[in-house]
Tab-separated table of C-alpha atoms in Angstrom:
chain	number	residue	atom	x	y	z
W	1187	MET	CA	-19.947	16.036	30.231
W	1188	ILE	CA	-18.964	16.698	26.590
W	1189	ARG	CA	-20.804	15.067	23.634
W	1190	VAL	CA	-18.803	14.339	20.609
W	1191	GLU	CA	-20.256	13.221	17.268
W	1192	LEU	CA	-17.882	11.547	14.897
W	1193	PRO	CA	-18.242	10.765	11.148
W	1194	PHE	CA	-19.270	7.241	10.091
W	1195	HIS	CA	-15.770	5.969	9.296
W	1196	LEU	CA	-14.333	7.117	12.595
W	1197	ARG	CA	-17.279	5.693	14.563
W	1198	THR	CA	-16.496	2.329	12.860
W	1199	LEU	CA	-12.865	2.604	13.632
W	1200	ALA	CA	-13.523	3.451	17.301
W	1201	GLY	CA	-15.997	0.765	17.560
W	1202	VAL	CA	-18.833	3.016	18.576
W	1203	THR	CA	-22.410	3.451	17.197
W	1204	GLY	CA	-23.605	6.800	18.484
W	1205	GLU	CA	-22.414	9.991	20.202
W	1206	ILE	CA	-19.424	9.685	22.643
W	1207	THR	CA	-19.597	11.289	25.983
W	1208	LEU	CA	-16.386	12.475	27.598
W	1209	GLU	CA	-15.518	13.934	30.979
W	1210	ILE	CA	-12.982	16.766	30.843
W	1211	GLU	CA	-11.234	18.579	33.597
W	1212	GLY	CA	-10.827	22.336	33.036
W	1213	PRO	CA	-12.098	24.425	30.219
W	1214	ALA	CA	-13.549	22.795	27.194
W	1215	THR	CA	-11.463	23.545	24.083
W	1216	GLN	CA	-10.787	21.892	20.842
W	1217	ARG	CA	-7.485	20.571	22.256
W	1218	SER	CA	-8.956	19.370	25.586
W	1219	VAL	CA	-11.864	17.587	23.769
W	1220	LEU	CA	-9.622	15.861	21.291
W	1221	ASP	CA	-7.020	14.997	23.891
W	1222	ALA	CA	-9.674	13.241	25.909
W	1223	LEU	CA	-11.141	11.605	22.809
W	1224	GLU	CA	-7.806	10.156	21.630
W	1225	ALA	CA	-6.907	9.068	25.195
W	1226	ARG	CA	-10.015	6.997	25.373
W	1227	PHE	CA	-9.844	5.832	21.708
W	1228	PRO	CA	-6.142	5.604	20.683
W	1229	MET	CA	-7.077	4.117	17.302
W	1230	LEU	CA	-8.241	7.640	16.381
W	1231	ARG	CA	-4.815	9.130	16.801
W	1232	GLY	CA	-3.606	10.564	13.554
W	1233	THR	CA	-7.000	10.379	11.958
W	1234	ILE	CA	-8.300	13.788	13.102
W	1235	ARG	CA	-5.076	15.653	13.892
W	1236	ASP	CA	-1.535	15.076	12.690
W	1237	HIS	CA	0.517	12.860	14.924
W	1238	MET	CA	3.323	15.277	15.400
W	1239	THR	CA	2.046	18.740	14.886
W	1240	PHE	CA	-1.512	18.101	16.270
W	1241	ARG	CA	-2.843	20.340	13.403
W	1242	ARG	CA	-6.280	19.428	12.094
W	1243	ARG	CA	-6.056	17.176	9.060
W	1244	PRO	CA	-7.003	19.108	5.831
W	1245	PHE	CA	-10.154	17.332	5.110
W	1246	VAL	CA	-11.632	17.319	8.701
W	1247	ARG	CA	-13.751	20.134	10.088
W	1248	PHE	CA	-15.018	21.004	13.414
W	1249	PHE	CA	-18.434	22.463	14.078
W	1250	ALA	CA	-20.327	23.518	17.343
W	1251	CYS	CA	-23.609	25.267	17.776
W	1252	GLN	CA	-24.000	25.722	14.065
W	1253	ARG	CA	-20.670	27.453	13.826
W	1254	ASP	CA	-17.454	26.480	12.045
W	1255	TYR	CA	-14.665	26.205	14.581
W	1256	SER	CA	-12.265	24.607	12.162
W	1257	HIS	CA	-9.940	27.610	12.064
W	1258	GLU	CA	-10.249	28.720	15.603
W	1259	PRO	CA	-7.179	28.454	17.816
W	1260	PRO	CA	-7.088	25.019	19.590
W	1261	ASP	CA	-7.097	26.410	23.012
W	1262	SER	CA	-10.011	28.921	22.484
W	1263	PRO	CA	-13.001	28.010	24.809
W	1264	LEU	CA	-15.800	26.310	23.091
W	1265	PRO	CA	-19.381	27.565	23.749
W	1266	ASP	CA	-21.035	26.914	27.095
W	1267	GLU	CA	-23.565	24.666	25.375
W	1268	ILE	CA	-20.676	22.365	24.407
W	1269	ALA	CA	-19.137	22.474	27.825
W	1270	SER	CA	-22.476	21.668	29.443
W	1271	GLY	CA	-23.395	18.840	27.017
W	1272	ALA	CA	-26.400	20.598	25.710
W	1273	GLU	CA	-25.002	20.637	22.252
W	1274	PRO	CA	-22.569	18.169	20.629
W	1275	PHE	CA	-19.047	18.890	19.209
W	1276	LEU	CA	-19.184	17.773	15.698
W	1277	VAL	CA	-16.159	16.292	13.848
W	1278	VAL	CA	-17.043	16.250	10.169
W	1279	GLY	CA	-15.415	14.876	7.016
W	1280	ALA	CA	-15.059	17.885	4.673
W	1281	ILE	CA	-17.374	17.099	1.647
W	1282	ALA	CA	-19.017	19.621	-0.591
W	1283	GLY	CA	-22.696	19.249	-0.912
W	1284	GLY	CA	-24.776	17.106	1.357
B	537	MET	CA	-5.845	-30.881	2.362
B	538	SER	CA	-4.346	-27.500	1.527
B	539	SER	CA	-6.276	-24.491	0.604
B	540	VAL	CA	-5.911	-21.076	-0.810
B	541	ARG	CA	-6.638	-17.573	0.568
B	542	VAL	CA	-6.584	-14.626	-1.688
B	543	LEU	CA	-6.456	-11.159	-0.036
B	544	VAL	CA	-8.020	-8.481	-2.265
B	545	GLY	CA	-7.604	-4.710	-1.495
B	546	THR	CA	-10.089	-2.486	-3.234
B	547	LYS	CA	-11.045	1.288	-3.269
B	548	LYS	CA	-13.947	0.416	-0.860
B	549	GLY	CA	-12.687	-2.248	1.469
B	550	ALA	CA	-10.880	-5.567	1.698
B	551	PHE	CA	-12.193	-8.974	0.571
B	552	ILE	CA	-10.942	-12.420	1.467
B	553	LEU	CA	-11.509	-15.205	-1.225
B	554	THR	CA	-10.942	-18.778	-0.061
B	555	SER	CA	-11.043	-22.169	-1.726
B	556	ASP	CA	-9.741	-25.645	-1.271
B	557	ALA	CA	-6.745	-26.837	-3.382
B	558	SER	CA	-8.996	-27.505	-6.409
B	559	ARG	CA	-9.684	-23.738	-6.660
B	560	LYS	CA	-13.045	-24.289	-8.328
B	561	LYS	CA	-15.493	-23.093	-5.759
B	562	TRP	CA	-14.742	-19.878	-3.784
B	563	GLU	CA	-16.159	-18.233	-0.641
B	564	VAL	CA	-16.082	-14.443	-0.490
B	565	SER	CA	-15.891	-12.627	2.813
B	566	GLY	CA	-16.044	-8.839	3.059
B	567	PRO	CA	-16.093	-6.006	2.784
B	568	HIS	CA	-13.649	-5.565	5.616
B	569	PHE	CA	-13.001	-2.026	6.602
B	570	ALA	CA	-15.865	-0.997	4.331
B	571	GLY	CA	-15.579	2.307	2.521
B	572	TRP	CA	-11.825	2.682	3.050
B	573	GLU	CA	-9.103	2.295	0.411
B	574	ILE	CA	-7.173	-0.842	1.019
B	575	TYR	CA	-3.857	-0.431	-0.712
B	576	HIS	CA	-2.451	-3.627	0.317
B	577	ALA	CA	-3.057	-6.748	2.485
B	578	LYS	CA	-0.409	-9.407	2.853
B	579	GLY	CA	0.069	-12.438	5.047
B	580	SER	CA	3.226	-13.496	6.841
B	581	PRO	CA	5.165	-16.368	5.054
B	582	VAL	CA	6.059	-17.612	8.608
B	583	ASP	CA	2.587	-17.609	10.105
B	584	PRO	CA	-0.103	-17.459	7.405
B	585	LYS	CA	-2.802	-16.468	9.877
B	586	ARG	CA	-0.931	-13.261	10.604
B	587	ILE	CA	-2.118	-10.697	8.016
B	588	TYR	CA	-1.246	-6.987	7.803
B	589	VAL	CA	-3.435	-4.392	6.071
B	590	SER	CA	-2.932	-0.820	4.854
B	591	GLN	CA	-6.211	0.981	5.231
B	592	THR	CA	-6.165	4.486	4.119
B	593	SER	CA	-8.363	7.544	3.435
B	594	GLY	CA	-7.845	11.052	1.997
B	595	TRP	CA	-9.883	12.285	4.892
B	596	PHE	CA	-8.633	10.373	7.848
B	597	GLY	CA	-5.163	9.252	6.953
B	598	GLN	CA	-3.446	5.879	7.528
B	599	ILE	CA	-4.590	2.941	9.545
B	600	ILE	CA	-2.708	-0.302	10.025
B	601	GLN	CA	-4.720	-3.397	10.708
B	602	ARG	CA	-3.545	-6.731	11.833
B	603	SER	CA	-5.198	-10.181	12.142
B	604	SER	CA	-3.851	-13.201	14.007
B	605	ASP	CA	-6.593	-15.530	12.854
B	606	GLY	CA	-6.442	-15.421	9.131
B	607	GLY	CA	-8.834	-12.442	8.785
B	608	LYS	CA	-11.603	-13.470	11.045
B	609	THR	CA	-10.940	-10.662	13.546
B	610	TRP	CA	-8.777	-7.518	13.207
B	611	GLU	CA	-7.087	-5.075	15.564
B	612	GLN	CA	-4.994	-1.958	15.350
B	613	PRO	CA	-1.582	-3.108	16.753
B	614	GLY	CA	-0.996	-1.596	20.108
B	615	THR	CA	-4.650	-0.758	20.996
B	616	PRO	CA	-6.397	-3.974	22.056
B	617	PRO	CA	-6.533	-4.985	25.751
B	618	GLY	CA	-3.510	-6.894	26.749
B	619	GLU	CA	-1.203	-5.258	24.422
B	620	PRO	CA	-0.369	-2.167	26.503
B	621	MET	CA	1.293	0.761	24.666
B	622	THR	CA	1.104	3.648	26.986
B	623	THR	CA	2.893	6.942	27.611
B	624	PRO	CA	4.632	7.512	30.933
B	625	GLU	CA	1.422	9.246	32.002
B	626	GLY	CA	-0.590	6.191	31.312
B	627	PHE	CA	-2.317	7.312	28.131
B	628	PRO	CA	-2.550	4.895	25.155
B	629	LYS	CA	-0.202	5.730	22.400
B	630	GLY	CA	-1.943	4.611	19.268
B	631	GLU	CA	1.440	4.447	17.456
B	632	SER	CA	0.668	1.881	14.820
B	633	ASN	CA	-0.694	4.537	12.463
B	634	LYS	CA	2.386	6.804	13.046
B	635	PHE	CA	4.764	7.025	10.139
B	636	VAL	CA	7.119	9.885	10.725
B	637	TYR	CA	10.109	10.647	8.629
B	638	ASP	CA	13.442	10.610	10.248
B	639	THR	CA	14.488	14.243	10.841
B	640	SER	CA	17.151	13.482	13.515
B	641	PRO	CA	20.365	15.425	13.216
B	642	ALA	CA	22.441	12.277	12.827
B	643	THR	CA	20.591	10.557	10.068
B	644	GLY	CA	17.695	12.645	8.865
B	645	LYS	CA	18.658	16.194	8.816
B	646	PRO	CA	19.419	16.575	5.017
B	647	LEU	CA	16.383	14.627	3.896
B	648	THR	CA	14.151	17.540	3.306
B	649	THR	CA	12.874	17.830	-0.388
B	650	HIS	CA	12.272	15.880	-3.556
B	651	GLN	CA	11.421	17.048	-6.936
B	652	PHE	CA	7.716	17.950	-7.682
B	653	TYR	CA	5.832	17.457	-10.984
B	654	ASP	CA	6.868	20.984	-12.039
B	655	GLY	CA	10.597	20.417	-11.302
B	656	THR	CA	10.722	22.518	-8.098
B	657	GLN	CA	11.746	21.154	-4.874
B	658	HIS	CA	8.962	20.013	-2.523
B	659	PRO	CA	9.008	18.790	1.093
B	660	TRP	CA	8.444	15.196	1.860
B	661	GLU	CA	4.859	14.601	3.092
B	662	PHE	CA	3.628	11.178	4.369
B	663	LYS	CA	0.339	10.295	2.523
B	664	ARG	CA	-0.168	6.522	2.801
B	665	VAL	CA	1.321	3.038	2.968
B	666	TRP	CA	1.300	1.451	-0.577
B	667	HIS	CA	3.037	-1.826	0.150
B	668	LEU	CA	3.513	-4.090	3.295
B	669	GLU	CA	6.127	-6.831	3.026
B	670	PRO	CA	6.037	-9.217	5.928
B	671	SER	CA	9.492	-10.733	6.856
B	672	LEU	CA	10.370	-14.165	5.506
B	673	VAL	CA	11.578	-15.202	9.019
B	674	ASP	CA	9.726	-13.250	11.714
B	675	PRO	CA	5.948	-12.727	11.824
B	676	ASP	CA	6.395	-9.566	13.918
B	677	ALA	CA	8.733	-7.855	11.384
B	678	VAL	CA	7.280	-6.065	8.366
B	679	TYR	CA	8.553	-3.533	5.834
B	680	ALA	CA	6.327	-0.758	4.637
B	681	GLY	CA	6.778	1.193	1.385
B	682	VAL	CA	5.091	4.562	1.632
B	683	GLU	CA	4.128	7.655	-0.380
B	684	ASP	CA	6.044	10.095	-0.368
B	685	ALA	CA	8.616	7.439	-1.073
B	686	ALA	CA	10.410	5.947	1.966
B	687	ILE	CA	10.786	2.528	3.627
B	688	PHE	CA	9.726	1.863	7.229
B	689	ARG	CA	10.171	-1.291	9.322
B	690	THR	CA	8.427	-2.651	12.371
B	691	THR	CA	9.866	-5.399	14.498
B	692	ASP	CA	7.041	-5.448	17.096
B	693	GLY	CA	4.021	-6.643	15.093
B	694	ALA	CA	3.347	-3.117	13.676
B	695	LYS	CA	2.924	-1.390	17.045
B	696	THR	CA	5.683	1.165	16.037
B	697	TRP	CA	7.352	1.942	12.759
B	698	HIS	CA	10.733	3.420	12.067
B	699	GLU	CA	12.177	4.768	8.876
B	700	LEU	CA	15.271	3.173	7.176
B	701	SER	CA	16.390	6.586	6.255
B	702	GLY	CA	19.479	5.561	4.427
B	703	LEU	CA	17.304	5.169	1.348
B	704	ARG	CA	16.132	8.761	1.214
B	705	GLY	CA	19.441	9.954	2.454
B	706	HIS	CA	21.827	8.217	-0.013
B	707	GLY	CA	22.109	11.266	-2.180
B	708	THR	CA	19.742	11.205	-5.117
B	709	GLY	CA	16.569	12.053	-3.023
B	710	PRO	CA	16.278	15.639	-4.307
B	711	GLN	CA	16.097	14.206	-7.900
B	712	TRP	CA	13.151	11.810	-7.223
B	713	GLN	CA	9.816	12.871	-8.492
B	714	PRO	CA	6.270	11.537	-8.455
B	715	GLY	CA	4.800	9.337	-11.197
B	716	ALA	CA	1.165	9.903	-12.187
B	717	GLY	CA	-0.145	8.075	-9.098
B	718	GLY	CA	2.195	9.772	-6.658
B	719	MET	CA	5.629	9.237	-5.441
B	720	GLY	CA	5.109	5.796	-4.004
B	721	LEU	CA	7.521	3.080	-2.869
B	722	HIS	CA	5.399	0.280	-4.148
B	723	THR	CA	7.531	-2.834	-4.302
B	724	ILE	CA	9.756	-4.482	-1.716
B	725	VAL	CA	11.501	-7.775	-2.696
B	726	GLN	CA	13.310	-9.720	-0.041
B	727	ASP	CA	16.281	-11.974	-0.958
B	728	ALA	CA	15.423	-15.430	0.302
B	729	LYS	CA	19.121	-16.395	0.504
B	730	ASN	CA	20.436	-13.159	1.866
B	731	PRO	CA	18.433	-11.514	4.641
B	732	GLN	CA	20.674	-8.410	4.405
B	733	ARG	CA	19.528	-7.715	0.811
B	734	LEU	CA	16.404	-5.840	-0.093
B	735	THR	CA	15.442	-4.466	-3.505
B	736	ILE	CA	12.746	-1.799	-3.810
B	737	ALA	CA	11.147	0.214	-6.488
B	738	ILE	CA	9.866	3.832	-6.449
B	739	SER	CA	7.707	5.660	-9.105
B	740	ALA	CA	9.404	7.654	-10.453
B	741	ALA	CA	12.912	7.277	-9.130
B	742	GLY	CA	13.669	3.627	-9.967
B	743	VAL	CA	15.233	0.600	-8.345
B	744	PHE	CA	17.394	0.786	-5.198
B	745	ARG	CA	19.100	-2.015	-3.257
B	746	THR	CA	20.590	-2.448	0.137
B	747	ASP	CA	23.047	-5.247	1.090
B	748	ASP	CA	23.363	-4.340	4.709
B	749	GLY	CA	19.812	-4.697	6.073
B	750	GLY	CA	18.685	-1.195	5.087
B	751	LYS	CA	21.467	1.005	6.375
B	752	THR	CA	22.856	1.979	3.028
B	753	TRP	CA	21.285	1.914	-0.378
B	754	ALA	CA	22.408	2.343	-4.019
B	755	PRO	CA	20.407	3.003	-7.259
B	756	LYS	CA	20.231	-0.002	-9.474
B	757	ASN	CA	18.961	1.288	-12.858
B	758	ARG	CA	21.841	0.675	-15.260
B	759	GLY	CA	20.477	-0.507	-18.613
B	760	LEU	CA	17.017	0.965	-18.321
B	761	THR	CA	15.947	3.298	-20.994
B	762	SER	CA	13.226	5.894	-21.281
B	763	LYS	CA	12.643	8.223	-24.221
B	764	TYR	CA	12.022	11.079	-21.688
B	765	ILE	CA	15.501	10.505	-20.166
B	766	PRO	CA	18.101	11.178	-22.900
B	767	ASP	CA	21.154	10.587	-20.702
B	768	PRO	CA	21.854	6.838	-20.881
B	769	ASN	CA	23.890	6.949	-17.657
B	770	VAL	CA	21.433	8.746	-15.409
B	771	GLU	CA	21.206	7.120	-11.904
B	772	VAL	CA	17.592	7.735	-11.154
B	773	GLY	CA	14.260	8.892	-12.662
B	774	PHE	CA	12.744	5.772	-14.020
B	775	CYS	CA	9.082	5.027	-13.463
B	776	VAL	CA	9.441	1.286	-12.436
B	777	HIS	CA	6.040	-0.151	-12.122
B	778	ARG	CA	6.804	-3.547	-10.463
B	779	LEU	CA	9.553	-6.073	-9.628
B	780	ALA	CA	9.255	-9.839	-9.188
B	781	SER	CA	11.684	-12.551	-8.277
B	782	HIS	CA	11.643	-16.283	-7.646
B	783	PRO	CA	12.849	-17.271	-4.212
B	784	SER	CA	15.121	-19.886	-5.504
B	785	ARG	CA	16.984	-17.420	-7.805
B	786	PRO	CA	16.934	-14.143	-5.981
B	787	SER	CA	19.653	-12.612	-8.252
B	788	THR	CA	17.215	-12.796	-11.271
B	789	VAL	CA	14.763	-9.943	-11.013
B	790	PHE	CA	12.058	-9.255	-13.481
B	791	MET	CA	10.618	-5.786	-13.986
B	792	GLN	CA	7.713	-4.137	-15.627
B	793	LEU	CA	8.985	-0.651	-16.399
B	794	HIS	CA	6.618	2.129	-17.511
B	795	TRP	CA	7.438	0.958	-21.093
B	796	ASN	CA	9.465	-2.254	-21.390
B	797	VAL	CA	9.573	-5.504	-19.572
B	798	CYS	CA	13.136	-6.034	-18.324
B	799	ARG	CA	15.272	-8.570	-16.437
B	800	SER	CA	18.425	-8.571	-14.523
B	801	ASP	CA	20.576	-11.662	-13.589
B	802	ASP	CA	22.858	-9.810	-11.247
B	803	ALA	CA	20.328	-8.510	-8.637
B	804	GLY	CA	19.784	-5.362	-10.476
B	805	ASP	CA	23.307	-4.230	-11.266
B	806	ASN	CA	22.415	-4.459	-14.980
B	807	TRP	CA	19.081	-4.654	-16.843
B	808	ARG	CA	18.111	-5.653	-20.329
B	809	ASN	CA	14.915	-5.321	-22.283
B	810	VAL	CA	12.981	-8.687	-22.742
B	811	SER	CA	9.724	-7.313	-24.123
B	812	GLY	CA	10.153	-9.316	-27.359
B	813	ASN	CA	6.833	-9.964	-29.160
B	814	LEU	CA	4.424	-8.414	-26.585
B	815	PRO	CA	1.612	-6.402	-28.274
B	816	SER	CA	2.387	-3.566	-25.865
B	817	ASP	CA	5.286	-3.459	-23.507
B	818	PHE	CA	3.523	-0.951	-21.267
B	819	GLY	CA	1.778	-2.487	-18.168
B	820	PHE	CA	1.780	-2.633	-14.426
B	821	PRO	CA	2.091	-5.988	-12.812
B	822	ILE	CA	4.516	-8.722	-13.280
B	823	ALA	CA	4.711	-12.112	-11.582
B	824	VAL	CA	6.865	-15.219	-11.540
B	825	HIS	CA	5.571	-18.785	-11.582
B	826	ALA	CA	5.857	-20.455	-8.129
B	827	HIS	CA	7.857	-23.526	-9.434
B	828	GLN	CA	9.313	-22.417	-12.714
B	829	PRO	CA	11.751	-19.549	-12.216
B	830	GLU	CA	11.935	-18.700	-15.907
B	831	THR	CA	8.082	-18.569	-16.335
B	832	ILE	CA	6.809	-15.066	-16.015
B	833	TYR	CA	3.494	-13.251	-16.514
B	834	VAL	CA	2.685	-9.710	-17.496
B	835	LEU	CA	-0.606	-8.066	-18.543
B	836	PRO	CA	-0.050	-5.542	-21.478
B	837	ILE	CA	-1.922	-2.338	-21.413
B	838	LEU	CA	-2.178	-0.218	-24.518
B	839	SER	CA	-0.205	2.860	-23.452
B	840	ASP	CA	0.618	5.393	-20.731
B	841	SER	CA	-2.275	7.549	-21.868
B	842	LEU	CA	-4.732	4.637	-22.663
B	843	HIS	CA	-4.886	2.438	-19.485
B	844	TYR	CA	-6.758	-0.438	-20.972
B	845	PRO	CA	-5.905	-3.739	-22.894
B	846	PRO	CA	-4.969	-3.473	-26.579
B	847	GLU	CA	-7.895	-4.243	-28.784
B	848	GLY	CA	-10.237	-4.496	-25.916
B	849	LYS	CA	-8.931	-7.953	-25.252
B	850	LEU	CA	-7.918	-8.973	-21.705
B	851	ARG	CA	-4.813	-11.059	-22.251
B	852	VAL	CA	-2.216	-12.278	-19.803
B	853	TYR	CA	1.141	-12.893	-21.540
B	854	ARG	CA	3.377	-15.740	-20.383
B	855	SER	CA	6.962	-16.383	-21.222
B	856	ARG	CA	8.340	-19.744	-20.348
B	857	VAL	CA	11.896	-18.647	-21.107
B	858	GLY	CA	12.326	-15.609	-18.983
B	859	GLY	CA	11.207	-13.057	-21.483
B	860	ASN	CA	11.411	-12.134	-25.260
B	861	GLU	CA	9.124	-15.000	-26.323
B	862	TRP	CA	5.631	-14.504	-25.109
B	863	GLU	CA	2.288	-16.318	-25.607
B	864	PRO	CA	-1.160	-14.928	-24.971
B	865	LEU	CA	-3.353	-16.567	-22.327
B	866	THR	CA	-6.935	-15.917	-23.284
B	867	ASN	CA	-9.020	-18.923	-22.267
B	868	GLY	CA	-11.828	-17.678	-20.018
B	869	LEU	CA	-10.879	-14.055	-20.227
B	870	PRO	CA	-13.055	-11.444	-22.107
B	871	GLN	CA	-11.831	-11.015	-25.674
B	872	LYS	CA	-13.990	-8.090	-26.719
B	873	ASP	CA	-15.084	-4.771	-25.299
B	874	CYS	CA	-12.861	-5.091	-22.294
B	875	TYR	CA	-11.459	-1.814	-21.080
B	876	VAL	CA	-10.289	-2.342	-17.485
B	877	ASN	CA	-6.938	-1.822	-16.105
B	878	VAL	CA	-4.843	-4.143	-13.870
B	879	LEU	CA	-2.838	-2.214	-11.283
B	880	ARG	CA	0.836	-3.044	-10.242
B	881	GLY	CA	-0.074	-4.823	-6.990
B	882	ALA	CA	-3.008	-6.702	-8.296
B	883	MET	CA	-1.430	-9.987	-9.585
B	884	SER	CA	-0.120	-12.723	-7.523
B	885	VAL	CA	0.604	-16.471	-7.683
B	886	ASP	CA	-0.017	-19.280	-5.079
B	887	THR	CA	2.504	-22.015	-4.413
B	888	LEU	CA	0.213	-25.010	-4.967
B	889	ASP	CA	0.962	-27.491	-7.762
B	890	PRO	CA	-0.056	-26.625	-10.399
B	891	CYS	CA	0.727	-23.046	-9.636
B	892	GLY	CA	-2.397	-20.692	-9.281
B	893	ILE	CA	-2.264	-17.153	-10.626
B	894	TYR	CA	-4.803	-14.447	-9.809
B	895	PHE	CA	-5.359	-10.820	-10.826
B	896	GLY	CA	-7.904	-8.109	-10.095
B	897	THR	CA	-9.151	-5.325	-12.333
B	898	THR	CA	-10.204	-1.738	-11.935
B	899	GLY	CA	-13.641	-3.040	-13.048
B	900	GLY	CA	-13.867	-5.136	-9.873
B	901	GLN	CA	-13.338	-8.634	-11.376
B	902	VAL	CA	-10.867	-11.005	-9.759
B	903	TYR	CA	-9.774	-13.783	-12.173
B	904	GLY	CA	-8.099	-16.916	-11.158
B	905	SER	CA	-6.302	-19.790	-12.917
B	906	SER	CA	-5.433	-23.079	-11.230
B	907	ASP	CA	-3.370	-24.399	-14.162
B	908	SER	CA	-0.545	-21.826	-14.427
B	909	GLY	CA	-2.664	-19.592	-16.676
B	910	ASP	CA	-3.881	-22.021	-19.316
B	911	THR	CA	-7.500	-21.457	-18.309
B	912	TRP	CA	-9.188	-18.624	-16.344
B	913	ALA	CA	-12.420	-18.033	-14.550
B	914	PRO	CA	-13.771	-15.127	-12.616
B	915	ILE	CA	-13.839	-15.731	-8.841
B	916	VAL	CA	-15.913	-12.480	-8.327
B	917	ARG	CA	-17.097	-10.016	-10.838
B	918	ASP	CA	-18.486	-6.893	-9.216
B	919	LEU	CA	-16.182	-5.739	-6.389
B	920	PRO	CA	-15.005	-2.120	-6.180
B	921	ALA	CA	-11.919	-1.311	-8.257
B	922	VAL	CA	-9.134	-3.670	-7.237
B	923	LEU	CA	-5.926	-2.207	-5.850
B	924	SER	CA	-4.073	-5.253	-4.756
B	925	VAL	CA	-4.243	-9.066	-4.818
B	926	GLU	CA	-2.169	-11.482	-2.677
B	927	ALA	CA	-2.455	-15.296	-2.716
B	928	GLN	CA	-1.587	-17.459	0.181
B	929	ALA	CA	-1.359	-21.267	-0.008
B	930	LEU	CA	-2.395	-22.641	3.401
B	931	PRO	CA	-1.508	-26.015	4.906
């Protein structure tokens, strides 16, 4: 089980209020997590990755286990804590400050 | 008993204002899609309960929303149960947000770059939908004007969109360049008597028209002038701010140009300046009275560097003779210390009698008049900055 945390506006768009849990077959990677997310919530297509290139949108960032995965290759394995559901995969709107 | 619905797009969500035909007491619902920029919301002339909305964000991109019950509930076309849009593998597509420029070898191959602010060539990049124009005859058909400038069409209720690439491809595309707000296709005017004819405007390229349903297009900027464009015969480059036309006289088109208010009586083939006695001929919106095709409205703004009304007085100007002779309409509008702007999509008329007219400001006020502009009153005062206003008269 993979846990995914979305920013406020994407939670609203997807009609969810908290974390999302996904089942993924095979290794947990950015691509496999986002593929599963978009398959379950098609309204999110194009909001995190470009429709055609599947590149991350410029103002969206990915974090996992307190590390920035935004610039990692999409097929690189995510940490075991993400794959096991111990830690959430964070999709974050890029905003300076906090 | 008829009624009115006014769709208001703001920097932080959509609002729906409703009233009976007296247009004295208003109900406000919203924010819908709170926190998102709503560039435009417009109802279908065929089915007023069908409303299309452009919801957009610099972070998360473009969303299209649709309502089939007058704005009570919303859905992204193609995603709700019962409206299956799936790949051959069975995955939902989520195509309603997908605006992809035509790059096919047959029609889209040469459509690669436009002129950037600095004069260099720049690739076309989709940013957002500025304008949604539902068809006059089919509630499932809508045109979309987008930034970077192009026109798209859906014929399946916004589940999928396809570019009418003849516009970008007609030849002058590499000369188009963005206005201060971006290179947006912001106005789409349908010809009520000729369904094959569309007239559109782009900042800062100008006016273009198709007479074959969008296959081929031609620039229609003859007679326009700009002090920054010394060549009087140039085909494109004009920062047209808005077009408006009366359905009964589609060949007469009115324009708020960057500077100058203009009109054409041959569907855009030739334009002439009708700014006349306006205190400033800079501005953004222009509208035509619903029942008087020669009565038009503009809202003068001081200059291209000072986007607020002259003298701090918010004045709509009305011409009853199609331009040149203008009268200020001030009753009920602030006449001192007013420094708001009114954007190009933020003025609209209803079709009741007498005609209602509405506009929204960057200060969050929406003003309405139920007597063709003679008197005004604020409907709401404290919304986020208003991007668009569309009025619907309901049976």
